PDB file of C-alpha atoms in Angstrom:
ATOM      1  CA  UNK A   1      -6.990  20.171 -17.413  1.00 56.00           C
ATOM      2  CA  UNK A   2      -9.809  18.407 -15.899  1.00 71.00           C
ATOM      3  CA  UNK A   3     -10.917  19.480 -12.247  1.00 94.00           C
ATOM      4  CA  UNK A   4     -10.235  16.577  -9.430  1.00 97.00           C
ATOM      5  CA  UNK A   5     -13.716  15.076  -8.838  1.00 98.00           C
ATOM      6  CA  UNK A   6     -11.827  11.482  -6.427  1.00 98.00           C
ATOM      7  CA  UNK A   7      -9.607  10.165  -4.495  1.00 98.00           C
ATOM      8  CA  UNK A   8      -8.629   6.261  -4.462  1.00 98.00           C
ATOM      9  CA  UNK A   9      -5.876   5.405  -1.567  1.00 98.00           C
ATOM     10  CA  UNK A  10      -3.656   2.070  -1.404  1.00 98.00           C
ATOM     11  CA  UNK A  11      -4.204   1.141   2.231  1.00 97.00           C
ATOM     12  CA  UNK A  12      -0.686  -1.361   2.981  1.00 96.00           C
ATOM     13  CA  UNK A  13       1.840   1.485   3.699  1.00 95.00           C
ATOM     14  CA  UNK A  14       0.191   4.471   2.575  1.00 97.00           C
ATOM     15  CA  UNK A  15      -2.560   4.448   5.339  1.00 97.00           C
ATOM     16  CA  UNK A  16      -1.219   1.973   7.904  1.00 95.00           C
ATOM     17  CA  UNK A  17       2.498   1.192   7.394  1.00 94.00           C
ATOM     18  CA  UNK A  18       1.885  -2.661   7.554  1.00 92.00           C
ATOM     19  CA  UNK A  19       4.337  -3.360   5.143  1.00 90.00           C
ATOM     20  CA  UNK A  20       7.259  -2.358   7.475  1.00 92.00           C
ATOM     21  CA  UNK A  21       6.400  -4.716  10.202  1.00 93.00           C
ATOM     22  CA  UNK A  22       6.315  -7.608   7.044  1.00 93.00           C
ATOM     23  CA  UNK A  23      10.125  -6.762   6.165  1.00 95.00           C
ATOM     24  CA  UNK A  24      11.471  -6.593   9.366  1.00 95.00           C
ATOM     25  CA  UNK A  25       9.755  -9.615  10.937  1.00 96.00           C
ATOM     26  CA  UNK A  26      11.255 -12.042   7.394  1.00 96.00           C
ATOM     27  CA  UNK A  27      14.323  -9.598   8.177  1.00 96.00           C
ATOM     28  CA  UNK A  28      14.771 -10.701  11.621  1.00 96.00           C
ATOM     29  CA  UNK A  29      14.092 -14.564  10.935  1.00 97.00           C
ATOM     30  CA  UNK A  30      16.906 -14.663   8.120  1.00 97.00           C
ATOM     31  CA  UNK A  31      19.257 -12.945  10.326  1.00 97.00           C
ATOM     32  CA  UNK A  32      18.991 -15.685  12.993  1.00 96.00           C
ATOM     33  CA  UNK A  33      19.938 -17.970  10.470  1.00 96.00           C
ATOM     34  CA  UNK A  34      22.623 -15.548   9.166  1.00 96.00           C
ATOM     35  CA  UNK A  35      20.682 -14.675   5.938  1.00 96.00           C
ATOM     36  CA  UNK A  36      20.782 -10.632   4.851  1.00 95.00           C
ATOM     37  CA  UNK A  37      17.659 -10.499   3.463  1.00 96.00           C
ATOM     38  CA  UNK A  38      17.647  -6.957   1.500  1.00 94.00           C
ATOM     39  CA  UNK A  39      15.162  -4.337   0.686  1.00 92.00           C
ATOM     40  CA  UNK A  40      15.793  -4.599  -2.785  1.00 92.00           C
ATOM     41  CA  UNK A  41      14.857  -8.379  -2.946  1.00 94.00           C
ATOM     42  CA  UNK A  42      12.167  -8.070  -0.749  1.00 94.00           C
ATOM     43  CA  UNK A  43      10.686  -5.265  -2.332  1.00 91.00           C
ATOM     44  CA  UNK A  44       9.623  -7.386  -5.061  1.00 92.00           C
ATOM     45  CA  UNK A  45       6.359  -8.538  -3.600  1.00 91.00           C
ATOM     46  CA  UNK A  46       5.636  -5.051  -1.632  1.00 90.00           C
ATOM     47  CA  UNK A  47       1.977  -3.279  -3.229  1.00 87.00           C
ATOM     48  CA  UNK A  48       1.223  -6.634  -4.874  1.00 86.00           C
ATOM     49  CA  UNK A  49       1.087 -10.184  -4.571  1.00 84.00           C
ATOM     50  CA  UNK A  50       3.404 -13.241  -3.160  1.00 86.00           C
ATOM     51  CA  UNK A  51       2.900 -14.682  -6.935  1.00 84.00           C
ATOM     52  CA  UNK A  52       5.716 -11.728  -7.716  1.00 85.00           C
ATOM     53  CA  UNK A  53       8.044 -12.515  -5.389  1.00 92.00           C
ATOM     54  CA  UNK A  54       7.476 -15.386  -2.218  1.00 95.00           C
ATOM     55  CA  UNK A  55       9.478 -14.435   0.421  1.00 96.00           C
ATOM     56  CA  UNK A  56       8.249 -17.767   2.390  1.00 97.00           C
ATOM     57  CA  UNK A  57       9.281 -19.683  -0.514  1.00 96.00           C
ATOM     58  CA  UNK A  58      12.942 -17.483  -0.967  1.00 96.00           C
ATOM     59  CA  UNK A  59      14.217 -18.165   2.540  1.00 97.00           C
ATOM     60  CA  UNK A  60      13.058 -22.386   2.964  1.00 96.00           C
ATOM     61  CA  UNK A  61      13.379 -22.982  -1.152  1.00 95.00           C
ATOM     62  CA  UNK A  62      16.244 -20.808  -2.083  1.00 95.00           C
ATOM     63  CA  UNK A  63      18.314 -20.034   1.121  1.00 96.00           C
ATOM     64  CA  UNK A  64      17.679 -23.232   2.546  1.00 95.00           C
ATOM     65  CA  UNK A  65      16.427 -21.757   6.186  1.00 95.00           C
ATOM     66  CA  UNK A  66      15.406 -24.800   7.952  1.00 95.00           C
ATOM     67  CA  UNK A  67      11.945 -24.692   8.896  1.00 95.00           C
ATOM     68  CA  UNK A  68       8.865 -25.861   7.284  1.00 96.00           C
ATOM     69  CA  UNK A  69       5.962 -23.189   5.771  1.00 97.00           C
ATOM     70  CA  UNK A  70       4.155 -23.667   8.010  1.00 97.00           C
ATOM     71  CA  UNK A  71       6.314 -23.014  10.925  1.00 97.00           C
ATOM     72  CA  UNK A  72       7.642 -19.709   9.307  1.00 97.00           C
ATOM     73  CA  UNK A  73       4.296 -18.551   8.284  1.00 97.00           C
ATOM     74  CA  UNK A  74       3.141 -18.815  12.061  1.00 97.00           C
ATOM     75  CA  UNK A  75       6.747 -16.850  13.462  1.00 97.00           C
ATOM     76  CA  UNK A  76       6.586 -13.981  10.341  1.00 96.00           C
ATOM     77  CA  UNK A  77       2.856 -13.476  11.882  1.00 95.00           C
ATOM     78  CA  UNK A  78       3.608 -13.442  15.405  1.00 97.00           C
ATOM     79  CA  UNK A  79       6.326 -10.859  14.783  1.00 95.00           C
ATOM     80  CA  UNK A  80       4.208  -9.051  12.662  1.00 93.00           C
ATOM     81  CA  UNK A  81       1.208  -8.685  14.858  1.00 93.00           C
ATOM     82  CA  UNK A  82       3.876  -7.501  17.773  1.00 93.00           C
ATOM     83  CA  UNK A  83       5.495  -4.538  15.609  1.00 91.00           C
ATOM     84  CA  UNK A  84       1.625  -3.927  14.668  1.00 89.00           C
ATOM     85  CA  UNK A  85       0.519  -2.608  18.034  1.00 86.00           C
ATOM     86  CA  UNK A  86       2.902  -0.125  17.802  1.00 82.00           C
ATOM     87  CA  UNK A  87       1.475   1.060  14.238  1.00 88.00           C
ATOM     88  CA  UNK A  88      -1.066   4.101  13.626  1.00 93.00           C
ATOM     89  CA  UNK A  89      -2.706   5.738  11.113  1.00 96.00           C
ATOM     90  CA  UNK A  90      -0.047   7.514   9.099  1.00 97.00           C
ATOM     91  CA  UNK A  91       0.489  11.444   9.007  1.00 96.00           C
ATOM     92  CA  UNK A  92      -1.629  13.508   6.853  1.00 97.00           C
ATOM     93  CA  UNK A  93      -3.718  10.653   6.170  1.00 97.00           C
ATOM     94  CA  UNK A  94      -7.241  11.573   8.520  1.00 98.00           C
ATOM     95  CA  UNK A  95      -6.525  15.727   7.602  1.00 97.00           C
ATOM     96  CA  UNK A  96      -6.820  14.419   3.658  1.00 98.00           C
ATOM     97  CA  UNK A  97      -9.840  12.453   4.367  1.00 98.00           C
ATOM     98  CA  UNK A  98     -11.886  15.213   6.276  1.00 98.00           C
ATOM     99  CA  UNK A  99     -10.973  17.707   3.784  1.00 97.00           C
ATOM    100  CA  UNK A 100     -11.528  15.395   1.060  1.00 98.00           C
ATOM    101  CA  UNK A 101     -15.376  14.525   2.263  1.00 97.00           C
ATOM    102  CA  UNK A 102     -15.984  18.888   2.895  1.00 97.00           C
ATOM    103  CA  UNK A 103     -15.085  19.508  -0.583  1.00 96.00           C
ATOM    104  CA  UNK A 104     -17.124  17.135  -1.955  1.00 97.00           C
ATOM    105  CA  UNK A 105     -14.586  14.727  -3.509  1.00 98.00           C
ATOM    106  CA  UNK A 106     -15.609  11.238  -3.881  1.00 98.00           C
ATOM    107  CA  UNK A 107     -13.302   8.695  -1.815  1.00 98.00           C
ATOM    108  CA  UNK A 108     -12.334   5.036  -2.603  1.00 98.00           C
ATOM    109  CA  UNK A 109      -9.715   2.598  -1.674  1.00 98.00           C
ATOM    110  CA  UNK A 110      -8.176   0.180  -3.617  1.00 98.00           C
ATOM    111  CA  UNK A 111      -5.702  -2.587  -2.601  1.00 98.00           C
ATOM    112  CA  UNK A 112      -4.107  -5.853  -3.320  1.00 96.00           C
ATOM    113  CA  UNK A 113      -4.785  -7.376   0.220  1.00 96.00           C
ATOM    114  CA  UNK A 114      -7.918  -9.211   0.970  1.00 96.00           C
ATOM    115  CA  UNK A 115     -11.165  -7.739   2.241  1.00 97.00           C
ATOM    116  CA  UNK A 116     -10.606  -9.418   5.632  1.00 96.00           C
ATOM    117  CA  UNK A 117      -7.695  -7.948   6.144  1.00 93.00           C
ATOM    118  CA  UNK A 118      -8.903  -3.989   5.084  1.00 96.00           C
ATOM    119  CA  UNK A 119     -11.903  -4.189   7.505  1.00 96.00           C
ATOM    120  CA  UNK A 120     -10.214  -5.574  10.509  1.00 93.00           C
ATOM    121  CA  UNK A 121      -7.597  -2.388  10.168  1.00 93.00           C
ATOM    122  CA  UNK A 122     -10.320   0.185   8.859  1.00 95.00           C
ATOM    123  CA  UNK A 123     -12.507  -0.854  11.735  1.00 94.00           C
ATOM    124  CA  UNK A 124      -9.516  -0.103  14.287  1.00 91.00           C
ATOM    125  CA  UNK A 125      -8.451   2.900  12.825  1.00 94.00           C
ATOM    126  CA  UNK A 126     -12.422   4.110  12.691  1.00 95.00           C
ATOM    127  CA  UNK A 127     -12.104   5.797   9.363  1.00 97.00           C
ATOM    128  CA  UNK A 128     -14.322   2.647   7.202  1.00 97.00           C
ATOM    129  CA  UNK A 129     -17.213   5.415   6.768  1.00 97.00           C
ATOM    130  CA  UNK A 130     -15.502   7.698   4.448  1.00 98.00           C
ATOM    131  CA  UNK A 131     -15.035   5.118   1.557  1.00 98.00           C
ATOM    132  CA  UNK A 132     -18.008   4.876  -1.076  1.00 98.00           C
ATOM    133  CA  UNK A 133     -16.009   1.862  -2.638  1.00 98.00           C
ATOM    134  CA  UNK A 134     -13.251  -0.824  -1.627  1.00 98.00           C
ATOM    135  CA  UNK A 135     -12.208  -3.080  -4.172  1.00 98.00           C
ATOM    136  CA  UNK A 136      -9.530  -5.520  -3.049  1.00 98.00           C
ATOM    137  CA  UNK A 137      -7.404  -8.856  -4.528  1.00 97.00           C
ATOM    138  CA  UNK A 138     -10.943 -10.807  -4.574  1.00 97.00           C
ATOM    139  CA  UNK A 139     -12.411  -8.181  -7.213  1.00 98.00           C
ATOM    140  CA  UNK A 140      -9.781  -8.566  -9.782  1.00 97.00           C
ATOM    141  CA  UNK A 141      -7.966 -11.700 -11.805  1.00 96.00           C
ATOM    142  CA  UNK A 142      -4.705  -9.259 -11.716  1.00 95.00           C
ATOM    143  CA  UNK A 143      -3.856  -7.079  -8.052  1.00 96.00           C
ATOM    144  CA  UNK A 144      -1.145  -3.759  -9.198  1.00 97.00           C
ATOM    145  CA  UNK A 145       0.472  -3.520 -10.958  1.00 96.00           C
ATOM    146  CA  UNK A 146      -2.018  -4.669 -13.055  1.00 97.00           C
ATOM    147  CA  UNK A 147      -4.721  -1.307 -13.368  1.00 98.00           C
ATOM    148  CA  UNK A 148      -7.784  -3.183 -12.861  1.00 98.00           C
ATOM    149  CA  UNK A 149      -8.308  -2.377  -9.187  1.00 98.00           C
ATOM    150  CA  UNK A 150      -8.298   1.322  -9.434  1.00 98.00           C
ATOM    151  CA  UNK A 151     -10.385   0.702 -12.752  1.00 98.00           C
ATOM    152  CA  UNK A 152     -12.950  -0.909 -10.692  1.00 98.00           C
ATOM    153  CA  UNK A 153     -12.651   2.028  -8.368  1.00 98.00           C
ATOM    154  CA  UNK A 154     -13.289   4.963 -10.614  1.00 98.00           C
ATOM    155  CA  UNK A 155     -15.991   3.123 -12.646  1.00 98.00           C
ATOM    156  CA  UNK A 156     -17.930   2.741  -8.995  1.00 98.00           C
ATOM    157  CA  UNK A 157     -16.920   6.500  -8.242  1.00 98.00           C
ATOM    158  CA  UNK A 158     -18.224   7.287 -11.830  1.00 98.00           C
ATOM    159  CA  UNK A 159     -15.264   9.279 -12.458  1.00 98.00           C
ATOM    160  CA  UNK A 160     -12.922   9.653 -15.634  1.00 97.00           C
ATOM    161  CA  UNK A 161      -8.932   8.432 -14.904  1.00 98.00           C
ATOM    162  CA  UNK A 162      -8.119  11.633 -15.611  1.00 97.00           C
ATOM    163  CA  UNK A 163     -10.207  13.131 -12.196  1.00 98.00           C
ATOM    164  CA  UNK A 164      -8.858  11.397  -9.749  1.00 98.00           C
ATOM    165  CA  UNK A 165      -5.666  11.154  -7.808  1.00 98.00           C
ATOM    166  CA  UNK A 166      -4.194   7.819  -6.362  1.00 98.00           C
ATOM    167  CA  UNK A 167      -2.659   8.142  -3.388  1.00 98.00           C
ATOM    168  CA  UNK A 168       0.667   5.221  -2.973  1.00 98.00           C
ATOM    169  CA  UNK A 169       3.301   4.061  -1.632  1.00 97.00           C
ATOM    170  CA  UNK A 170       5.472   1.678  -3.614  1.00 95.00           C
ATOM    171  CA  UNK A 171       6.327   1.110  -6.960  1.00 95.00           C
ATOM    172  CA  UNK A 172       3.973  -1.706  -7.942  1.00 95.00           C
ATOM    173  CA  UNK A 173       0.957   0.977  -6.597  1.00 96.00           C
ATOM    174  CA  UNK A 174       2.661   3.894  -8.597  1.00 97.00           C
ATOM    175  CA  UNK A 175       2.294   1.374 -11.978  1.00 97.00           C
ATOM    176  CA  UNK A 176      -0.978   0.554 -11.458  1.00 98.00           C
ATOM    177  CA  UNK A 177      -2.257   4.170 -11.020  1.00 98.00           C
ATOM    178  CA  UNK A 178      -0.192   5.515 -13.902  1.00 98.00           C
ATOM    179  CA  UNK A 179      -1.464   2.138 -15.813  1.00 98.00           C
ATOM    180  CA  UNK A 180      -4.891   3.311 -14.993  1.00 98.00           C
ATOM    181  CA  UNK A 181      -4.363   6.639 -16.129  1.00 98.00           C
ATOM    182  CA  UNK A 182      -5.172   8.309 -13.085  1.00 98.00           C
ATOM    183  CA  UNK A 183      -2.339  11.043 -11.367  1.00 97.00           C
ATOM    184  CA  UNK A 184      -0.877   9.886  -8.422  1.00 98.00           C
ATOM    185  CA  UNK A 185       1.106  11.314  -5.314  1.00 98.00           C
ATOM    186  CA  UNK A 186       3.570   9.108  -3.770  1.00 98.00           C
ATOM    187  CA  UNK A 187       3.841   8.679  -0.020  1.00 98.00           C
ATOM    188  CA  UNK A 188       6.683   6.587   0.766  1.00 96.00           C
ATOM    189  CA  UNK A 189       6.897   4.726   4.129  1.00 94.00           C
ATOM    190  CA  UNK A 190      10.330   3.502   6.312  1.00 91.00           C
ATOM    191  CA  UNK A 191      10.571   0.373   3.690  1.00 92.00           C
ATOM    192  CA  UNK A 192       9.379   1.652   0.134  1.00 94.00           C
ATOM    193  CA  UNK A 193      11.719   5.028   0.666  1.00 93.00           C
ATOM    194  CA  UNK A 194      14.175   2.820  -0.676  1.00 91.00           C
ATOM    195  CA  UNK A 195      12.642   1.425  -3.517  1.00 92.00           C
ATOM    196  CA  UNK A 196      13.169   2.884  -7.189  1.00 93.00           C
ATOM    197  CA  UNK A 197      10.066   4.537  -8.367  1.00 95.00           C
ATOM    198  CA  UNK A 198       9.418   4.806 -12.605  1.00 95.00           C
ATOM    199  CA  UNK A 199      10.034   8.005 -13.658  1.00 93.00           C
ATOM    200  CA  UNK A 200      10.118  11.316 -11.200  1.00 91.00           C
ATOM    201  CA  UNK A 201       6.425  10.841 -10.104  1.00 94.00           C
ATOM    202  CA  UNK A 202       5.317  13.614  -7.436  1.00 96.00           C
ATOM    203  CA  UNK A 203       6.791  12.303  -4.052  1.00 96.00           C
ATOM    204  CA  UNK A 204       6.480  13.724  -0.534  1.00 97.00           C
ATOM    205  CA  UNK A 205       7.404  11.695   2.623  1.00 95.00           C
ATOM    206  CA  UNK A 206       4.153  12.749   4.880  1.00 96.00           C
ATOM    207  CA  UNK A 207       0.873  14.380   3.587  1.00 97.00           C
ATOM    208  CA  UNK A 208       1.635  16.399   6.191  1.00 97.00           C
ATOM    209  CA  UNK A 209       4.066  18.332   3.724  1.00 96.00           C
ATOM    210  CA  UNK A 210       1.263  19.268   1.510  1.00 96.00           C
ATOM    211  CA  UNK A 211      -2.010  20.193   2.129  1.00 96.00           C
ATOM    212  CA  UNK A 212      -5.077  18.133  -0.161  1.00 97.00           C
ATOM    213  CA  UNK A 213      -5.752  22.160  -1.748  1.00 96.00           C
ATOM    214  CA  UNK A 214      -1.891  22.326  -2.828  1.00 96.00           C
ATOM    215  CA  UNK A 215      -2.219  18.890  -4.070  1.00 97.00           C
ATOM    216  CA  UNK A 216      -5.266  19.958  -5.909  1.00 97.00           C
ATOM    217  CA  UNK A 217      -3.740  23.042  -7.820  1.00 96.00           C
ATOM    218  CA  UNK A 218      -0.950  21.466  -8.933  1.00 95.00           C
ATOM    219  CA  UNK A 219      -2.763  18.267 -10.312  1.00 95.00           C
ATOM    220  CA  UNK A 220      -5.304  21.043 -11.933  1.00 93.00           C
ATOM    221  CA  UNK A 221      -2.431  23.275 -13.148  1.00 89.00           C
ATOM    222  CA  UNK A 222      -4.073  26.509 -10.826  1.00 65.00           C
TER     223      UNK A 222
END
């Protein structure tokens, strides 16, 4: 088995649980107009794009709420932003990274949100310096599932699929790395825990549980 030369991280809800705050703030909008909006509908559009699944469009097309877009857009954000400040970096998350750079491993990030959007956090949460490469949704024609992100990623790491390790969160992430080739851990946060994952993929609910060295023997077989 080849040794682990990478590691490419999703950032929404496996670095910063974002994607939490997004649930609960369309969550607590449909409620007020007595609409359960579930996790399992929901979770359609989590780790990739609003062309999967529009959850603006869902609750004013199909559930009739009665606002406009643009008046839903601007409430979903304002509760978003709110539940935000309370938001860090999630556990395990810095340890892997400083361990990561002291072995030597390369270190990328790939995600289906926008560039904007990666800085402003990465710049907040200090930790932009460790990436070599960040390929987001303006990079690729197809965001994950779709592999071509984390293809992107390991050609500018100038490593083979089968050394690195994607680091996820949801399903649509899980698809893309496994599309890719690549081995992935799962880390799932408060909303994707929920979600049904393809196969049994390796799953823990912090890094915390397992140290980047465990991770590394059991990816290399050791």
């Amino acid at each position: 088995m080849s040794a682990i030369r990478a590691l490419i991280f999703d950032f929404d809800g496996t670095i910063l649980d974002t994607e939490t705050a997004w649930y609960e703030a369309f969550r607590e909008i449909a409620l007020e107009h007595d609409i359960e909006l579930t996790i399992d509908t929901y979770g359609q559009c989590i780790g990739t794009s609003l062309h999967v699944f529009d959850p603006y469009d869902y609750l004013i097309t199909t559930k009739k709420i009665p606002l406009d877009r643009e008046t839903l857009v601007k409430l979903v954000h304002t509760g978003h932003t709110k539940m935000m400040a309370q938001e860090g970096i999630r556990p395990g998350i810095l340890d892997y990274l400083v361990e990561a750079k002291a072995l030597g491993l390369r270190i990328g990030l790939a995600s289906s949100s926008k560039r904007a959007w990666i800085d402003k956090y990465l710049a907040q949460l200090g930790i932009g310096e460790y990436f070599e490469t960040i390929r987001t949704a303006e990079d690729v024609a197809l965001v994950k599932p779709h592999p071509e992100l984390y293809e992107l990623a390991l050609k500018d790491l100038g490593v083979e699929p089968n050394e690195a390790i994607a680091i996820e969160d949801s399903p649509n992430g899980a698809r893309a790395a496994a599309a890719a080739g690549m081995h992935y851990i799962v880390v799932p946060n408060t909303v994707t825990k929920f979600l049904s994952f393809d196969g049994e993929p390796r799953k823990v609910s912090s890094l915390e549980e397992m140290s980047l060295q465990e991770l590394l023997e059991a990816v290399e077989g050791k």
